[in-house]
Short mmCIF file of C-alpha atoms in Angstrom, two decimals:
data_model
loop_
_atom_site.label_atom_id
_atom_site.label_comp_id
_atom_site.label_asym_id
_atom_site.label_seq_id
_atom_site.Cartn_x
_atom_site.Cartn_y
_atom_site.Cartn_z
CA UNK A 1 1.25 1.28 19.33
CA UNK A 2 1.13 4.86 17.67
CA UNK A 3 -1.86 5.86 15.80
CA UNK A 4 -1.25 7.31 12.56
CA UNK A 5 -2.52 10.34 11.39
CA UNK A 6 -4.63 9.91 7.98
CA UNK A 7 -6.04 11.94 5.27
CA UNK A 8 -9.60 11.24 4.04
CA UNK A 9 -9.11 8.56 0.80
CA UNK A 10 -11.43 10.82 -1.01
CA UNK A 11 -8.85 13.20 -1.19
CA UNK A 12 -6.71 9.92 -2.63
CA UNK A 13 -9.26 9.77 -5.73
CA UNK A 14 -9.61 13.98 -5.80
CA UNK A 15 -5.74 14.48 -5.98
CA UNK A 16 -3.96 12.17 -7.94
CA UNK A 17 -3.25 11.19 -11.03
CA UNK A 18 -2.31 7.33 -11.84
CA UNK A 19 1.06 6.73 -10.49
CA UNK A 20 2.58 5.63 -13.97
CA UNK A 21 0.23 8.46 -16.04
CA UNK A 22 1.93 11.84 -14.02
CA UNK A 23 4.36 12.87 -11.49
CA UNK A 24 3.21 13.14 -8.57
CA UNK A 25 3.83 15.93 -6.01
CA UNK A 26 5.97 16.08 -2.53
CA UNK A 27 2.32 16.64 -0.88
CA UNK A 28 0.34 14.65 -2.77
CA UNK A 29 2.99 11.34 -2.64
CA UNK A 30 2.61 12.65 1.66
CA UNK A 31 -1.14 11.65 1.61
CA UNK A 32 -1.06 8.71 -0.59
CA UNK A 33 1.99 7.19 0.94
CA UNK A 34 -0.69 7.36 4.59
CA UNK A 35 -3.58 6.17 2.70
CA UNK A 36 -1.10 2.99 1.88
CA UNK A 37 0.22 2.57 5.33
CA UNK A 38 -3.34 2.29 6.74
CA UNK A 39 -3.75 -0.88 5.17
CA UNK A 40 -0.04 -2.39 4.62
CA UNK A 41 -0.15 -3.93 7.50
CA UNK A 42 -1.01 -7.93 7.93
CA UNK A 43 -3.65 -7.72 10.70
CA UNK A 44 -5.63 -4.91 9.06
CA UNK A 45 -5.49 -6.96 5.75
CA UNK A 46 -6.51 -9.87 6.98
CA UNK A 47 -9.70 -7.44 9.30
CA UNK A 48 -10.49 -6.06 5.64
CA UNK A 49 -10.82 -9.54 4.45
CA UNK A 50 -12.73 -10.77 7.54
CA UNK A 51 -15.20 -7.59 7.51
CA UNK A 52 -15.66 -8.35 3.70
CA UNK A 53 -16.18 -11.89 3.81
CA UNK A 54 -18.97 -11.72 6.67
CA UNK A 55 -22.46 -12.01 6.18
CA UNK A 56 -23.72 -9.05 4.60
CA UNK A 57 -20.56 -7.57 4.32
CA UNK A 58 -20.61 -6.78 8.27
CA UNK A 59 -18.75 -7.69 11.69
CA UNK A 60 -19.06 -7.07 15.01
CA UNK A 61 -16.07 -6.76 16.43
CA UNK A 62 -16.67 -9.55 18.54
CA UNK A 63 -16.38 -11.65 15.77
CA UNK A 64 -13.30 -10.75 14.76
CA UNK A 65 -10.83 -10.49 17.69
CA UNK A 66 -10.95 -14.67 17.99
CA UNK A 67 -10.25 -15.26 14.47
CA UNK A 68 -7.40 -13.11 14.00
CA UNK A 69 -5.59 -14.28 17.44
CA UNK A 70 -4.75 -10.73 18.54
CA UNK A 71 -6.22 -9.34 22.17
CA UNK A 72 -9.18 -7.09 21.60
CA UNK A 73 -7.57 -3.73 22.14
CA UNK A 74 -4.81 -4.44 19.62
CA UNK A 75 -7.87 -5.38 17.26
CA UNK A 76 -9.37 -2.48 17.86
CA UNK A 77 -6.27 -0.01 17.43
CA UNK A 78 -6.25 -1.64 13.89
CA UNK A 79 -9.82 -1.28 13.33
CA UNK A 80 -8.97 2.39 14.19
CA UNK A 81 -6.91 2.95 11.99
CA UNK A 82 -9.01 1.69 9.15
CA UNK A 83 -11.72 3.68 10.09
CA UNK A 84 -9.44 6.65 10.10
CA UNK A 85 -7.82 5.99 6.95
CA UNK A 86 -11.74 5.64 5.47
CA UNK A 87 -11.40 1.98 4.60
CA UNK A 88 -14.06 1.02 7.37
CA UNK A 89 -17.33 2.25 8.79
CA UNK A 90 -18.00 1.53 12.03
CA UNK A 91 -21.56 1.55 13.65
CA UNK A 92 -22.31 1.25 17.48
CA UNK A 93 -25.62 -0.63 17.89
CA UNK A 94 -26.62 -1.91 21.13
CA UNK A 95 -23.08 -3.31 23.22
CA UNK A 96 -21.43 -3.96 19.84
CA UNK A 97 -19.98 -1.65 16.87
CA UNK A 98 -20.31 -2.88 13.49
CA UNK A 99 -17.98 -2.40 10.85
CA UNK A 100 -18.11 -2.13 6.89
CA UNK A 101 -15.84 -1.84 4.17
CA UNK A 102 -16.57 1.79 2.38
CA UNK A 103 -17.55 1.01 -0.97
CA UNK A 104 -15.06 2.40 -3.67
CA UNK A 105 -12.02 2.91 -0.96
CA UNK A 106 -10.13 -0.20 -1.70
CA UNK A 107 -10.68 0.65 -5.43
CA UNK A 108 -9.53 4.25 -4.76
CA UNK A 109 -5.66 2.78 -4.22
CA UNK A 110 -6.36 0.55 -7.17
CA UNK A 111 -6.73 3.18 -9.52
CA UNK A 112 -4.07 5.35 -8.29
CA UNK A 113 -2.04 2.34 -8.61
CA UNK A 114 -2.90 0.65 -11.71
CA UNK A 115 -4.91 3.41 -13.43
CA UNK A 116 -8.35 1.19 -14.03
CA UNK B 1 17.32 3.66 7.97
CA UNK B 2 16.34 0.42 7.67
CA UNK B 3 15.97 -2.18 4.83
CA UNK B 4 13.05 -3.93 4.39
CA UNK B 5 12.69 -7.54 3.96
CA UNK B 6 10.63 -8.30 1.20
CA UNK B 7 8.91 -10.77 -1.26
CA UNK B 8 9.28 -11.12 -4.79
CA UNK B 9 5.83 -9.70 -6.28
CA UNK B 10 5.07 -12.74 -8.45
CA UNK B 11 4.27 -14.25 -4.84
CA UNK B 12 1.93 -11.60 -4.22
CA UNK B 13 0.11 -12.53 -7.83
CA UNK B 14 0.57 -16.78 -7.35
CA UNK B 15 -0.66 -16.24 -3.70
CA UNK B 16 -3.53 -14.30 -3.02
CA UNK B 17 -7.05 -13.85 -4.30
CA UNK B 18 -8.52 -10.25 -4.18
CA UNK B 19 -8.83 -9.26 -0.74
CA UNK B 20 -12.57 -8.66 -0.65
CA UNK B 21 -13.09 -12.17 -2.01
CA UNK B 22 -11.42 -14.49 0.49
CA UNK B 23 -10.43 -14.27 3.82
CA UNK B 24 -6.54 -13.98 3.80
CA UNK B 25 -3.97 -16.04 5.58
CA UNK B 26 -2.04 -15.19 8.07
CA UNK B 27 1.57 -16.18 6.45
CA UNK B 28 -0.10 -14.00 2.85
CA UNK B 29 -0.97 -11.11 4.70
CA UNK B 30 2.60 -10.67 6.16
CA UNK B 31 3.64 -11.26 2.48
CA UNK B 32 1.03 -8.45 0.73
CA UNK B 33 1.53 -5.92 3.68
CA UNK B 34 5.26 -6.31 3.01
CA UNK B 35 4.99 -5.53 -0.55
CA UNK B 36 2.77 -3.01 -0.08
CA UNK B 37 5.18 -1.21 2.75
CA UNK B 38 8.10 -1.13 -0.11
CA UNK B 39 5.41 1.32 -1.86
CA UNK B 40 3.94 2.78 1.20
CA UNK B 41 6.49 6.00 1.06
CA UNK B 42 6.16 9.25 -0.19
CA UNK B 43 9.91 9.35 -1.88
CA UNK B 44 9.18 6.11 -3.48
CA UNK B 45 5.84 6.88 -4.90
CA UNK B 46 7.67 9.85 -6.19
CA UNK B 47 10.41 7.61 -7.72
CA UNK B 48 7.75 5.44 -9.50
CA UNK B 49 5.87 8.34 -10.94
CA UNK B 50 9.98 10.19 -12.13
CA UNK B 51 10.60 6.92 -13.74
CA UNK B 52 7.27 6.14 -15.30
CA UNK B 53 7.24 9.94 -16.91
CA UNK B 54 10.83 9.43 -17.91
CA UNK B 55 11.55 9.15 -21.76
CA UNK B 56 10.91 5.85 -22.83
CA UNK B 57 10.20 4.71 -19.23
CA UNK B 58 13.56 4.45 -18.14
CA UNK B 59 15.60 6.85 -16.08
CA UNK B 60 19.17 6.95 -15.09
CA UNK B 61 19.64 7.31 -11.14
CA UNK B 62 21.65 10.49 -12.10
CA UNK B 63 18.13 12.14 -13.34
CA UNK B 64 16.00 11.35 -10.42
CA UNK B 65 18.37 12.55 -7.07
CA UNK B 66 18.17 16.70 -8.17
CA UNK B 67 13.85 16.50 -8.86
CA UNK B 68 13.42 14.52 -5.59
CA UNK B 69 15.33 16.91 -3.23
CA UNK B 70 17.12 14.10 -1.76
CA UNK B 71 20.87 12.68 -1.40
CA UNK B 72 22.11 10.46 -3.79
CA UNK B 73 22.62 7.53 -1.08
CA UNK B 74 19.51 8.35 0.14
CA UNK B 75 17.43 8.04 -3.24
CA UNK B 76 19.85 4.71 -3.68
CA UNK B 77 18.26 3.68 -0.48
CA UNK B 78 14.84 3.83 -1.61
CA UNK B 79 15.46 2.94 -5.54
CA UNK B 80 16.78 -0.23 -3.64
CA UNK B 81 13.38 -1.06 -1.91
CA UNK B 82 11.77 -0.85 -5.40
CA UNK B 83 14.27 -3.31 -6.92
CA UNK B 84 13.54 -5.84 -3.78
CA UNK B 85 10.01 -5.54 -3.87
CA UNK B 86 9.58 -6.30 -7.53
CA UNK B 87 8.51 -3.09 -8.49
CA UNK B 88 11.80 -1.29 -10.10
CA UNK B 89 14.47 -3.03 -12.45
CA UNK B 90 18.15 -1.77 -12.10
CA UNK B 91 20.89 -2.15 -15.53
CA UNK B 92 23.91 -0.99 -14.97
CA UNK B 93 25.48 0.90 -18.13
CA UNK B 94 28.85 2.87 -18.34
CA UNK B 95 28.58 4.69 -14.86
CA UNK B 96 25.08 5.26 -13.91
CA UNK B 97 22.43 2.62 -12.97
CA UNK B 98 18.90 2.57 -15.32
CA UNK B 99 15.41 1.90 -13.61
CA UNK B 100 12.64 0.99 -15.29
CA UNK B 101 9.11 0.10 -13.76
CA UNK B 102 8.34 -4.25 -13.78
CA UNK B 103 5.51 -4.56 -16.08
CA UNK B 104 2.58 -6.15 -14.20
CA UNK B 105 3.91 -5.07 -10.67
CA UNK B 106 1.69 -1.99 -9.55
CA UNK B 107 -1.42 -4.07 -11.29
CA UNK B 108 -0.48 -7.20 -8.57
CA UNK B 109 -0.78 -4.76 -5.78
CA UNK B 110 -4.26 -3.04 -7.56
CA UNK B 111 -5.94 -6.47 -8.12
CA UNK B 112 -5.40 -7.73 -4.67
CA UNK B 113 -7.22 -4.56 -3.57
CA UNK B 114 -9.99 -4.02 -5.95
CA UNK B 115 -10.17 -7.44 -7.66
CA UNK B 116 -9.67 -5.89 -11.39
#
């Protein structure tokens, strides 16, 4: 497992134009392209729908290494990751952290994407 | 390098509800981090944006190799990936190949994340 190295997403929504409105440049399609790989990935999609889905919008990680069927360090490398590429927060309370999806990130890609 | 296996996007529309509104399957996450990985690369988000800004959306292969600093087999490569994953569509005319971006394709990928 490598860990890859991300850019904050709010450079994502500082950068770049919509995709289809401008041409993008060599350094700016370099931090989007990360942004994307942070989340095209099944496990992390499916953690991003888990996180979001929970009650108050907020797992522990123990409740989310079962579900997805993966060992807990391979959960966590992914939950890494999302953290990383700002997609998740991640809060240590007590034995547990707690993680969050960051409001506006997903929406962030969206627009780059669709320009909405 | 390596060709990606991937999806047609109107699987990505007919399968999957946005990805903060219902936890994901398994089988759909390997199918939306697929499509996403076709656009998850800095040369192709490149290629996207060169077509898109080309006159009347379409651009011959022949315009895009110089701008993108790349061999020709090597932009074929990628302009490949965007015709698999649903995002590109390829006419041959005379001697050069056309692209044009699939209407609807970058919005799939933007609802699944934001839910517009």
């Amino acid at each position: 497992m490598t860990t890859t190295e991300l850019l904050p997403l709010r450079d994502l929504q500082a950068c770049c134009a919509p995709i289809t409105r401008e041409v993008i440049s060599e350094e700016n399609a370099v931090s989007v392209a990360k942004a994307m790989k942070a989340l095209a990935d099944p496990a992390r999609l499916r953690l991003l729908s888990m996180v979001a889905a929970h009650d108050d919008g907020e797992a522990c990680v123990c409740d989310l290494t079962e579900p997805l069927g993966l060992s807990q360090p391979t959960v966590s490398h992914h939950l890494k990751i999302l953290v990383g590429g700002g997609y998740l927060t991640r809060s240590k309370r007590g034995t547990w952290a707690y993680y969050r999806i960051v409001p506006g990130s997903l929406d962030a890609v969206a627009s780059f994407l669709a320009g909405v």
